[in-house]
PDB file of C-alpha atoms and ligand atoms in Angstrom:
ATOM      1  CA  UNK R   1      -0.004  -0.102   0.113  1.00 64.00           C
ATOM      2  CA  UNK R   2       1.104   3.440  -0.868  1.00 76.00           C
ATOM      3  CA  UNK R   3       0.879   6.145   2.078  1.00 88.00           C
ATOM      4  CA  UNK R   4      -1.421   9.062   0.634  1.00 94.00           C
ATOM      5  CA  UNK R   5      -0.347  12.772   1.832  1.00 96.00           C
ATOM      6  CA  UNK R   6      -3.776  14.367   2.459  1.00 97.00           C
ATOM      7  CA  UNK R   7      -4.072  18.323   2.989  1.00 98.00           C
ATOM      8  CA  UNK R   8      -7.471  19.342   4.493  1.00 98.00           C
ATOM      9  CA  UNK R   9      -7.701  23.075   4.461  1.00 97.00           C
ATOM     10  CA  UNK R  10     -10.523  25.421   4.560  1.00 96.00           C
ATOM     11  CA  UNK R  11     -11.594  28.642   6.752  1.00 93.00           C
ATOM     12  CA  UNK R  12     -11.593  28.709  10.343  1.00 90.00           C
ATOM     13  CA  UNK R  13     -14.768  27.078  11.693  1.00 92.00           C
ATOM     14  CA  UNK R  14     -15.342  24.985   8.656  1.00 95.00           C
ATOM     15  CA  UNK R  15     -14.869  21.817  10.798  1.00 96.00           C
ATOM     16  CA  UNK R  16     -11.549  20.606   9.655  1.00 96.00           C
ATOM     17  CA  UNK R  17     -10.555  19.332  13.276  1.00 93.00           C
ATOM     18  CA  UNK R  18     -13.908  17.709  13.936  1.00 95.00           C
ATOM     19  CA  UNK R  19     -13.786  15.731  10.657  1.00 97.00           C
ATOM     20  CA  UNK R  20     -10.203  14.869  10.899  1.00 96.00           C
ATOM     21  CA  UNK R  21     -11.016  13.623  14.444  1.00 94.00           C
ATOM     22  CA  UNK R  22     -13.825  11.486  13.410  1.00 96.00           C
ATOM     23  CA  UNK R  23     -11.941  10.162  10.415  1.00 95.00           C
ATOM     24  CA  UNK R  24      -9.159   9.108  12.700  1.00 94.00           C
ATOM     25  CA  UNK R  25     -11.272   7.425  15.175  1.00 94.00           C
ATOM     26  CA  UNK R  26     -12.547   5.236  12.525  1.00 93.00           C
ATOM     27  CA  UNK R  27      -9.513   4.386  10.702  1.00 93.00           C
ATOM     28  CA  UNK R  28      -6.452   2.959  11.894  1.00 93.00           C
ATOM     29  CA  UNK R  29      -4.573   3.452   8.520  1.00 94.00           C
ATOM     30  CA  UNK R  30      -4.540   7.159   9.046  1.00 95.00           C
ATOM     31  CA  UNK R  31      -2.032   9.036  11.062  1.00 96.00           C
ATOM     32  CA  UNK R  32      -2.760  12.886  12.151  1.00 97.00           C
ATOM     33  CA  UNK R  33       0.097  15.179  11.226  1.00 97.00           C
ATOM     34  CA  UNK R  34       0.351  16.793  14.888  1.00 98.00           C
ATOM     35  CA  UNK R  35       1.721  20.464  13.897  1.00 98.00           C
ATOM     36  CA  UNK R  36       3.983  22.401  15.814  1.00 98.00           C
ATOM     37  CA  UNK R  37       2.718  25.809  16.823  1.00 98.00           C
ATOM     38  CA  UNK R  38       3.580  29.034  18.994  1.00 98.00           C
ATOM     39  CA  UNK R  39      -0.091  29.676  19.818  1.00 95.00           C
ATOM     40  CA  UNK R  40      -1.350  28.960  23.410  1.00 93.00           C
ATOM     41  CA  UNK R  41      -3.213  25.848  24.393  1.00 94.00           C
ATOM     42  CA  UNK R  42      -7.004  25.792  24.297  1.00 90.00           C
ATOM     43  CA  UNK R  43      -8.998  24.062  27.119  1.00 89.00           C
ATOM     44  CA  UNK R  44      -9.344  20.306  26.258  1.00 91.00           C
ATOM     45  CA  UNK R  45      -6.096  20.371  24.198  1.00 94.00           C
ATOM     46  CA  UNK R  46      -3.049  18.116  24.862  1.00 96.00           C
ATOM     47  CA  UNK R  47       0.462  18.818  24.073  1.00 98.00           C
ATOM     48  CA  UNK R  48       1.780  16.300  21.594  1.00 97.00           C
ATOM     49  CA  UNK R  49      -1.727  15.039  20.514  1.00 96.00           C
ATOM     50  CA  UNK R  50      -3.319  18.334  19.353  1.00 95.00           C
ATOM     51  CA  UNK R  51      -0.167  20.413  18.713  1.00 97.00           C
ATOM     52  CA  UNK R  52       3.468  20.545  19.938  1.00 98.00           C
ATOM     53  CA  UNK R  53       3.338  23.533  21.723  1.00 98.00           C
ATOM     54  CA  UNK R  54       6.427  25.812  21.791  1.00 98.00           C
ATOM     55  CA  UNK R  55       7.850  29.170  21.989  1.00 98.00           C
ATOM     56  CA  UNK R  56       8.962  31.208  18.930  1.00 98.00           C
ATOM     57  CA  UNK R  57      12.767  30.503  19.821  1.00 98.00           C
ATOM     58  CA  UNK R  58      12.315  26.583  19.439  1.00 98.00           C
ATOM     59  CA  UNK R  59       9.970  26.918  16.496  1.00 98.00           C
ATOM     60  CA  UNK R  60      12.664  29.176  14.655  1.00 98.00           C
ATOM     61  CA  UNK R  61      15.245  26.547  15.500  1.00 98.00           C
ATOM     62  CA  UNK R  62      13.247  23.851  13.913  1.00 98.00           C
ATOM     63  CA  UNK R  63      13.012  25.854  10.942  1.00 98.00           C
ATOM     64  CA  UNK R  64      16.501  26.771  10.673  1.00 98.00           C
ATOM     65  CA  UNK R  65      17.565  23.185  11.101  1.00 98.00           C
ATOM     66  CA  UNK R  66      15.396  22.119   7.989  1.00 97.00           C
ATOM     67  CA  UNK R  67      13.144  20.107  10.583  1.00 97.00           C
ATOM     68  CA  UNK R  68       9.696  21.738   9.000  1.00 98.00           C
ATOM     69  CA  UNK R  69       8.076  20.221   5.727  1.00 98.00           C
ATOM     70  CA  UNK R  70       6.157  23.686   5.712  1.00 98.00           C
ATOM     71  CA  UNK R  71       5.315  26.549   8.036  1.00 98.00           C
ATOM     72  CA  UNK R  72       3.390  29.678   8.110  1.00 98.00           C
ATOM     73  CA  UNK R  73       2.195  32.455  10.192  1.00 96.00           C
ATOM     74  CA  UNK R  74      -1.598  32.335  10.695  1.00 92.00           C
ATOM     75  CA  UNK R  75      -3.635  34.816  12.838  1.00 86.00           C
ATOM     76  CA  UNK R  76      -0.299  36.137  14.055  1.00 89.00           C
ATOM     77  CA  UNK R  77       0.990  32.460  15.340  1.00 95.00           C
ATOM     78  CA  UNK R  78       3.382  30.242  13.733  1.00 98.00           C
ATOM     79  CA  UNK R  79       2.344  26.774  12.618  1.00 98.00           C
ATOM     80  CA  UNK R  80       4.285  23.922  11.061  1.00 98.00           C
ATOM     81  CA  UNK R  81       4.552  20.470   9.800  1.00 98.00           C
ATOM     82  CA  UNK R  82       7.361  18.557  11.198  1.00 98.00           C
ATOM     83  CA  UNK R  83       8.961  16.496   8.247  1.00 97.00           C
ATOM     84  CA  UNK R  84       9.360  13.539  10.632  1.00 97.00           C
ATOM     85  CA  UNK R  85       5.527  13.037  10.642  1.00 98.00           C
ATOM     86  CA  UNK R  86       5.747  12.289   6.735  1.00 97.00           C
ATOM     87  CA  UNK R  87       8.800   9.832   7.446  1.00 96.00           C
ATOM     88  CA  UNK R  88       6.783   8.234  10.344  1.00 96.00           C
ATOM     89  CA  UNK R  89       3.605   7.783   8.077  1.00 96.00           C
ATOM     90  CA  UNK R  90       5.658   6.111   5.212  1.00 95.00           C
ATOM     91  CA  UNK R  91       7.255   3.720   7.706  1.00 95.00           C
ATOM     92  CA  UNK R  92       4.060   2.790   9.247  1.00 95.00           C
ATOM     93  CA  UNK R  93       2.356   2.488   5.649  1.00 93.00           C
ATOM     94  CA  UNK R  94      -0.449   4.853   7.024  1.00 95.00           C
ATOM     95  CA  UNK R  95      -1.821   7.765   5.210  1.00 95.00           C
ATOM     96  CA  UNK R  96      -1.162  11.086   6.543  1.00 97.00           C
ATOM     97  CA  UNK R  97      -3.755  13.762   7.200  1.00 97.00           C
ATOM     98  CA  UNK R  98      -2.446  17.420   7.517  1.00 98.00           C
ATOM     99  CA  UNK R  99      -4.939  20.116   8.819  1.00 97.00           C
ATOM    100  CA  UNK R 100      -3.020  23.060   7.640  1.00 97.00           C
ATOM    101  CA  UNK R 101      -3.863  26.656   5.932  1.00 96.00           C
ATOM    102  CA  UNK R 102      -3.736  27.512   2.410  1.00 97.00           C
ATOM    103  CA  UNK R 103      -0.120  28.749   2.704  1.00 97.00           C
ATOM    104  CA  UNK R 104       0.992  25.479   3.892  1.00 98.00           C
ATOM    105  CA  UNK R 105      -0.983  23.544   1.386  1.00 98.00           C
ATOM    106  CA  UNK R 106       0.754  25.473  -1.484  1.00 97.00           C
ATOM    107  CA  UNK R 107       4.200  24.795   0.192  1.00 98.00           C
ATOM    108  CA  UNK R 108       3.442  20.933   0.491  1.00 98.00           C
ATOM    109  CA  UNK R 109       2.409  21.053  -3.158  1.00 97.00           C
ATOM    110  CA  UNK R 110       5.655  22.561  -4.071  1.00 96.00           C
ATOM    111  CA  UNK R 111       7.745  19.680  -2.277  1.00 95.00           C
ATOM    112  CA  UNK R 112       5.273  16.810  -2.715  1.00 94.00           C
ATOM    113  CA  UNK R 113       3.280  17.190  -5.866  1.00 92.00           C
ATOM    114  CA  UNK R 114       1.193  13.972  -5.490  1.00 91.00           C
ATOM    115  CA  UNK R 115      -0.454  15.519  -2.441  1.00 96.00           C
ATOM    116  CA  UNK R 116      -4.266  15.149  -2.173  1.00 97.00           C
ATOM    117  CA  UNK R 117      -5.706  18.422  -1.417  1.00 97.00           C
ATOM    118  CA  UNK R 118      -9.269  18.976  -0.023  1.00 98.00           C
ATOM    119  CA  UNK R 119     -11.111  22.209   0.933  1.00 98.00           C
ATOM    120  CA  UNK R 120     -13.798  22.176   3.429  1.00 98.00           C
ATOM    121  CA  UNK R 121     -16.200  24.835   3.170  1.00 97.00           C
ATOM    122  CA  UNK R 122     -18.889  25.688   6.006  1.00 95.00           C
ATOM    123  CA  UNK R 123     -22.547  25.856   4.566  1.00 95.00           C
ATOM    124  CA  UNK R 124     -22.945  29.387   5.187  1.00 95.00           C
ATOM    125  CA  UNK R 125     -21.543  32.643   6.539  1.00 92.00           C
ATOM    126  CA  UNK R 126     -24.135  32.322   9.372  1.00 93.00           C
ATOM    127  CA  UNK R 127     -23.270  28.875  10.425  1.00 93.00           C
ATOM    128  CA  UNK R 128     -19.600  29.829  10.509  1.00 91.00           C
ATOM    129  CA  UNK R 129     -20.321  32.487  13.118  1.00 91.00           C
ATOM    130  CA  UNK R 130     -22.658  30.134  15.030  1.00 92.00           C
ATOM    131  CA  UNK R 131     -20.040  27.423  15.057  1.00 91.00           C
ATOM    132  CA  UNK R 132     -17.118  29.791  16.097  1.00 88.00           C
ATOM    133  CA  UNK R 133     -19.366  31.154  18.860  1.00 88.00           C
ATOM    134  CA  UNK R 134     -20.181  27.710  19.893  1.00 90.00           C
ATOM    135  CA  UNK R 135     -16.655  26.466  20.028  1.00 87.00           C
ATOM    136  CA  UNK R 136     -16.059  29.552  22.331  1.00 86.00           C
ATOM    137  CA  UNK R 137     -12.159  29.435  21.829  1.00 83.00           C
ATOM    138  CA  UNK R 138     -11.586  33.042  20.867  1.00 84.00           C
ATOM    139  CA  UNK R 139     -12.521  36.398  22.133  1.00 87.00           C
ATOM    140  CA  UNK R 140     -14.290  39.128  19.768  1.00 90.00           C
ATOM    141  CA  UNK R 141     -10.972  40.126  18.562  1.00 90.00           C
ATOM    142  CA  UNK R 142      -9.346  36.886  17.701  1.00 88.00           C
ATOM    143  CA  UNK R 143     -12.823  35.927  16.050  1.00 89.00           C
ATOM    144  CA  UNK R 144     -12.893  38.860  13.715  1.00 91.00           C
ATOM    145  CA  UNK R 145      -9.185  38.097  13.043  1.00 89.00           C
ATOM    146  CA  UNK R 146      -9.823  34.643  11.836  1.00 89.00           C
ATOM    147  CA  UNK R 147     -12.811  35.841   9.638  1.00 90.00           C
ATOM    148  CA  UNK R 148     -10.654  38.163   7.997  1.00 90.00           C
ATOM    149  CA  UNK R 149      -8.306  35.323   7.416  1.00 90.00           C
ATOM    150  CA  UNK R 150     -11.080  33.213   6.294  1.00 91.00           C
ATOM    151  CA  UNK R 151     -11.574  35.687   3.338  1.00 90.00           C
ATOM    152  CA  UNK R 152      -8.209  35.181   1.863  1.00 89.00           C
ATOM    153  CA  UNK R 153      -8.591  31.336   2.297  1.00 93.00           C
ATOM    154  CA  UNK R 154     -11.918  31.211   0.469  1.00 95.00           C
ATOM    155  CA  UNK R 155     -10.086  32.783  -2.459  1.00 95.00           C
ATOM    156  CA  UNK R 156      -7.744  29.753  -2.711  1.00 96.00           C
ATOM    157  CA  UNK R 157     -10.502  27.079  -3.280  1.00 96.00           C
ATOM    158  CA  UNK R 158      -9.570  26.696  -6.917  1.00 96.00           C
ATOM    159  CA  UNK R 159      -6.293  25.367  -5.971  1.00 97.00           C
ATOM    160  CA  UNK R 160      -7.512  22.329  -4.439  1.00 98.00           C
ATOM    161  CA  UNK R 161      -8.308  18.883  -5.958  1.00 97.00           C
ATOM    162  CA  UNK R 162     -11.719  18.512  -4.042  1.00 98.00           C
ATOM    163  CA  UNK R 163     -14.259  20.532  -2.223  1.00 98.00           C
ATOM    164  CA  UNK R 164     -16.602  19.358   0.611  1.00 98.00           C
ATOM    165  CA  UNK R 165     -19.457  21.230   2.048  1.00 98.00           C
ATOM    166  CA  UNK R 166     -19.557  20.588   5.645  1.00 97.00           C
ATOM    167  CA  UNK R 167     -23.153  20.777   6.242  1.00 97.00           C
ATOM    168  CA  UNK R 168     -24.181  17.446   8.176  1.00 97.00           C
ATOM    169  CA  UNK R 169     -21.064  16.025   9.840  1.00 97.00           C
ATOM    170  CA  UNK R 170     -21.743  12.346   9.059  1.00 97.00           C
ATOM    171  CA  UNK R 171     -22.452  13.015   5.639  1.00 97.00           C
ATOM    172  CA  UNK R 172     -19.273  14.925   5.014  1.00 98.00           C
ATOM    173  CA  UNK R 173     -17.328  12.151   6.532  1.00 97.00           C
ATOM    174  CA  UNK R 174     -18.947   9.557   4.126  1.00 97.00           C
ATOM    175  CA  UNK R 175     -17.921  11.846   1.129  1.00 97.00           C
ATOM    176  CA  UNK R 176     -14.346  12.178   2.350  1.00 97.00           C
ATOM    177  CA  UNK R 177     -14.089   8.521   2.670  1.00 96.00           C
ATOM    178  CA  UNK R 178     -15.403   8.020  -0.655  1.00 96.00           C
ATOM    179  CA  UNK R 179     -12.926  10.187  -2.162  1.00 97.00           C
ATOM    180  CA  UNK R 180     -10.016   8.573  -0.279  1.00 95.00           C
ATOM    181  CA  UNK R 181     -11.252   5.030  -1.324  1.00 93.00           C
ATOM    182  CA  UNK R 182     -11.013   6.046  -4.941  1.00 93.00           C
ATOM    183  CA  UNK R 183      -7.781   7.868  -4.519  1.00 92.00           C
ATOM    184  CA  UNK R 184      -6.405   4.676  -2.991  1.00 88.00           C
ATOM    185  CA  UNK R 185      -7.457   2.737  -6.197  1.00 86.00           C
ATOM    186  CA  UNK R 186      -5.878   5.098  -8.427  1.00 86.00           C
ATOM    187  CA  UNK R 187      -3.505   3.213 -10.942  1.00 78.00           C
ATOM    188  CA  UNK R 188      -1.018   6.147 -10.806  1.00 75.00           C
ATOM    189  CA  UNK R 189      -0.711   5.756  -7.154  1.00 74.00           C
ATOM    190  CA  UNK R 190      -0.744   1.883  -6.997  1.00 74.00           C
ATOM    191  CA  UNK R 191       1.934   2.206  -9.692  1.00 78.00           C
ATOM    192  CA  UNK R 192       3.926  -1.171  -9.673  1.00 84.00           C
ATOM    193  CA  UNK R 193       1.299  -3.112  -7.573  1.00 84.00           C
ATOM    194  CA  UNK R 194      -1.261  -2.554 -10.440  1.00 86.00           C
ATOM    195  CA  UNK R 195       1.098  -3.739 -13.267  1.00 89.00           C
ATOM    196  CA  UNK R 196       2.165  -6.826 -11.200  1.00 91.00           C
ATOM    197  CA  UNK R 197      -1.429  -7.770 -10.510  1.00 92.00           C
ATOM    198  CA  UNK R 198      -2.677  -7.323 -14.191  1.00 91.00           C
ATOM    199  CA  UNK R 199       0.381  -9.424 -15.302  1.00 93.00           C
ATOM    200  CA  UNK R 200      -0.422 -12.108 -13.031  1.00 95.00           C
ATOM    201  CA  UNK R 201      -4.008 -12.113 -14.404  1.00 94.00           C
ATOM    202  CA  UNK R 202      -2.542 -12.847 -17.839  1.00 95.00           C
ATOM    203  CA  UNK R 203      -0.687 -15.814 -16.794  1.00 96.00           C
ATOM    204  CA  UNK R 204      -3.643 -16.991 -14.845  1.00 95.00           C
ATOM    205  CA  UNK R 205      -5.958 -16.606 -17.657  1.00 95.00           C
ATOM    206  CA  UNK R 206      -3.411 -18.641 -20.016  1.00 95.00           C
ATOM    207  CA  UNK R 207      -3.297 -21.361 -17.469  1.00 95.00           C
ATOM    208  CA  UNK R 208      -7.005 -21.557 -17.064  1.00 95.00           C
ATOM    209  CA  UNK R 209      -7.352 -21.605 -20.824  1.00 94.00           C
ATOM    210  CA  UNK R 210      -4.722 -24.512 -21.048  1.00 94.00           C
ATOM    211  CA  UNK R 211      -6.632 -26.383 -18.609  1.00 93.00           C
ATOM    212  CA  UNK R 212      -9.734 -26.137 -20.424  1.00 89.00           C
ATOM    213  CA  UNK R 213      -8.100 -27.354 -23.702  1.00 88.00           C
ATOM    214  CA  UNK R 214      -6.731 -30.410 -21.790  1.00 88.00           C
ATOM    215  CA  UNK R 215     -10.335 -31.317 -20.777  1.00 85.00           C
ATOM    216  CA  UNK R 216     -11.851 -30.919 -24.006  1.00 76.00           C
TER     217      UNK R 216
HETATM  218  P1  LIG K 301     -11.854  23.975  12.008  1.00 85.27           P
HETATM  219  O1  LIG K 301     -10.976  23.203  12.717  1.00 85.27           O
HETATM  220  O2  LIG K 301     -12.060  24.132  10.701  1.00 85.27           O
HETATM  221  O3  LIG K 301     -11.557  25.541  12.510  1.00 85.27           O
HETATM  222  P2  LIG K 301     -13.698  23.075  14.104  1.00 85.27           P
HETATM  223  O4  LIG K 301     -13.503  21.603  13.759  1.00 85.27           O
HETATM  224  O5  LIG K 301     -13.004  23.326  15.234  1.00 85.27           O
HETATM  225  O6  LIG K 301     -13.228  24.030  12.886  1.00 85.27           O
HETATM  226  O7  LIG K 301     -15.300  23.242  14.102  1.00 85.27           O
HETATM  227  C1  LIG K 301     -15.771  24.677  14.501  1.00 85.27           C
HETATM  228  C2  LIG K 301     -17.086  24.336  15.256  1.00 85.27           C
HETATM  229  O8  LIG K 301     -17.936  23.668  14.574  1.00 85.27           O
HETATM  230  C3  LIG K 301     -16.659  23.639  16.451  1.00 85.27           C
HETATM  231  O9  LIG K 301     -17.267  23.739  17.785  1.00 85.27           O
HETATM  232  C4  LIG K 301     -17.365  22.103  15.886  1.00 85.27           C
HETATM  233  O10 LIG K 301     -17.818  21.146  17.019  1.00 85.27           O
HETATM  234  C5  LIG K 301     -18.655  22.744  15.063  1.00 85.27           C
HETATM  235  N1  LIG K 301     -18.675  21.839  13.870  1.00 85.27           N
HETATM  236  C6  LIG K 301     -17.916  21.161  13.256  1.00 85.27           C
HETATM  237  N2  LIG K 301     -18.658  20.561  12.011  1.00 85.27           N
HETATM  238  C7  LIG K 301     -19.836  20.583  12.440  1.00 85.27           C
HETATM  239  C8  LIG K 301     -20.858  20.280  11.551  1.00 85.27           C
HETATM  240  N3  LIG K 301     -21.054  19.619  10.417  1.00 85.27           N
HETATM  241  N4  LIG K 301     -22.241  20.489  12.085  1.00 85.27           N
HETATM  242  C9  LIG K 301     -22.310  21.183  13.365  1.00 85.27           C
HETATM  243  N5  LIG K 301     -21.245  21.676  14.014  1.00 85.27           N
HETATM  244  C10 LIG K 301     -20.004  21.576  13.414  1.00 85.27           C
HETATM  245  P1  LIG K 302      -6.038  26.532  15.144  1.00 85.27           P
HETATM  246  O1  LIG K 302      -5.406  27.684  15.850  1.00 85.27           O
HETATM  247  O2  LIG K 302      -7.753  26.914  14.818  1.00 85.27           O
HETATM  248  O3  LIG K 302      -6.035  25.174  15.359  1.00 85.27           O
HETATM  249  O4  LIG K 302      -5.557  26.531  13.583  1.00 85.27           O
HETATM  250  C1  LIG K 302      -5.557  27.736  12.685  1.00 85.27           C
HETATM  251  C2  LIG K 302      -5.133  27.525  11.559  1.00 85.27           C
HETATM  252  O5  LIG K 302      -3.908  27.115  11.434  1.00 85.27           O
HETATM  253  C3  LIG K 302      -5.901  26.718  10.674  1.00 85.27           C
HETATM  254  O6  LIG K 302      -6.222  27.135   9.390  1.00 85.27           O
HETATM  255  C4  LIG K 302      -5.229  25.302  10.415  1.00 85.27           C
HETATM  256  O7  LIG K 302      -5.272  24.636   9.450  1.00 85.27           O
HETATM  257  C5  LIG K 302      -3.760  25.997  10.531  1.00 85.27           C
HETATM  258  N1  LIG K 302      -2.763  25.158  10.847  1.00 85.27           N
HETATM  259  C6  LIG K 302      -2.528  24.243  11.825  1.00 85.27           C
HETATM  260  N2  LIG K 302      -1.615  23.496  11.661  1.00 85.27           N
HETATM  261  C7  LIG K 302      -0.613  24.122  10.680  1.00 85.27           C
HETATM  262  C8  LIG K 302       0.438  23.707  10.137  1.00 85.27           C
HETATM  263  O8  LIG K 302       1.351  22.735  10.618  1.00 85.27           O
HETATM  264  N3  LIG K 302       0.856  24.495   9.124  1.00 85.27           N
HETATM  265  C9  LIG K 302       0.090  25.413   8.437  1.00 85.27           C
HETATM  266  N4  LIG K 302       0.682  26.120   7.341  1.00 85.27           N
HETATM  267  N5  LIG K 302      -0.956  25.700   9.066  1.00 85.27           N
HETATM  268  C10 LIG K 302      -1.670  25.051  10.025  1.00 85.27           C
END
């Protein structure tokens, strides 16, 4: 099996984290790419599980030593994907799921052109506000900052391979799984495996025909 590298992006409040968690709870063949960040911990978040929380000096050092696959400043904080996450997923033959912003998605495409990119859209402007208020993790200033960034994120939609509208969560998850299932079967991704399977079938058919001739 070849590991897929999947980027899930979209404006704040679209439901990226919720969708990623749902998928990961169901599928053992997926690994969540735990990012590094300088932002502070939210209630309920765990260091090393949701993010690797660190100060700017440590983050800058990881960038300097080439340990980040990509990184970007989002809402005034730094976020980055440790290269090690990709190495680990490939070693374990798991698909790696990255929940990153559009700047990061561009950088990943630059270094890993086979990346599968999915853009998550909220069903409406009103629902984004409702969901962000409901999450309750930002004050009014931070909320407005996230909505301003959302405008820029939304303009990048055409750069992505797939778009999902996250109205009803379960339906979104089913659609995501359908995309992943077809991507897993792509001949270009299966590569040698597909050719070997087809070659083996040629031999099996010849053998079956010979056996049939023998019995006639
Ligand atoms: P993001 O990671 O894209 O910023 P979150 O996953 O944190 O977004 O979702 C924002 C809020 O919306 C959370 O409180 C989450 O529980 C809620 N939410 C996410 N998806 C749905 C959905 N399909 N229906 C209703 N609420 C949702
Ligand atoms: P949050 O603070 O809400 O968890 O995330 C804020 C934004 O940062 C989201 O758009 C999220 O996708 C993005 N983000 C999280 N991790 C990374 C990362 O490693 N790299 C980049 N470029 N963006 C990230």
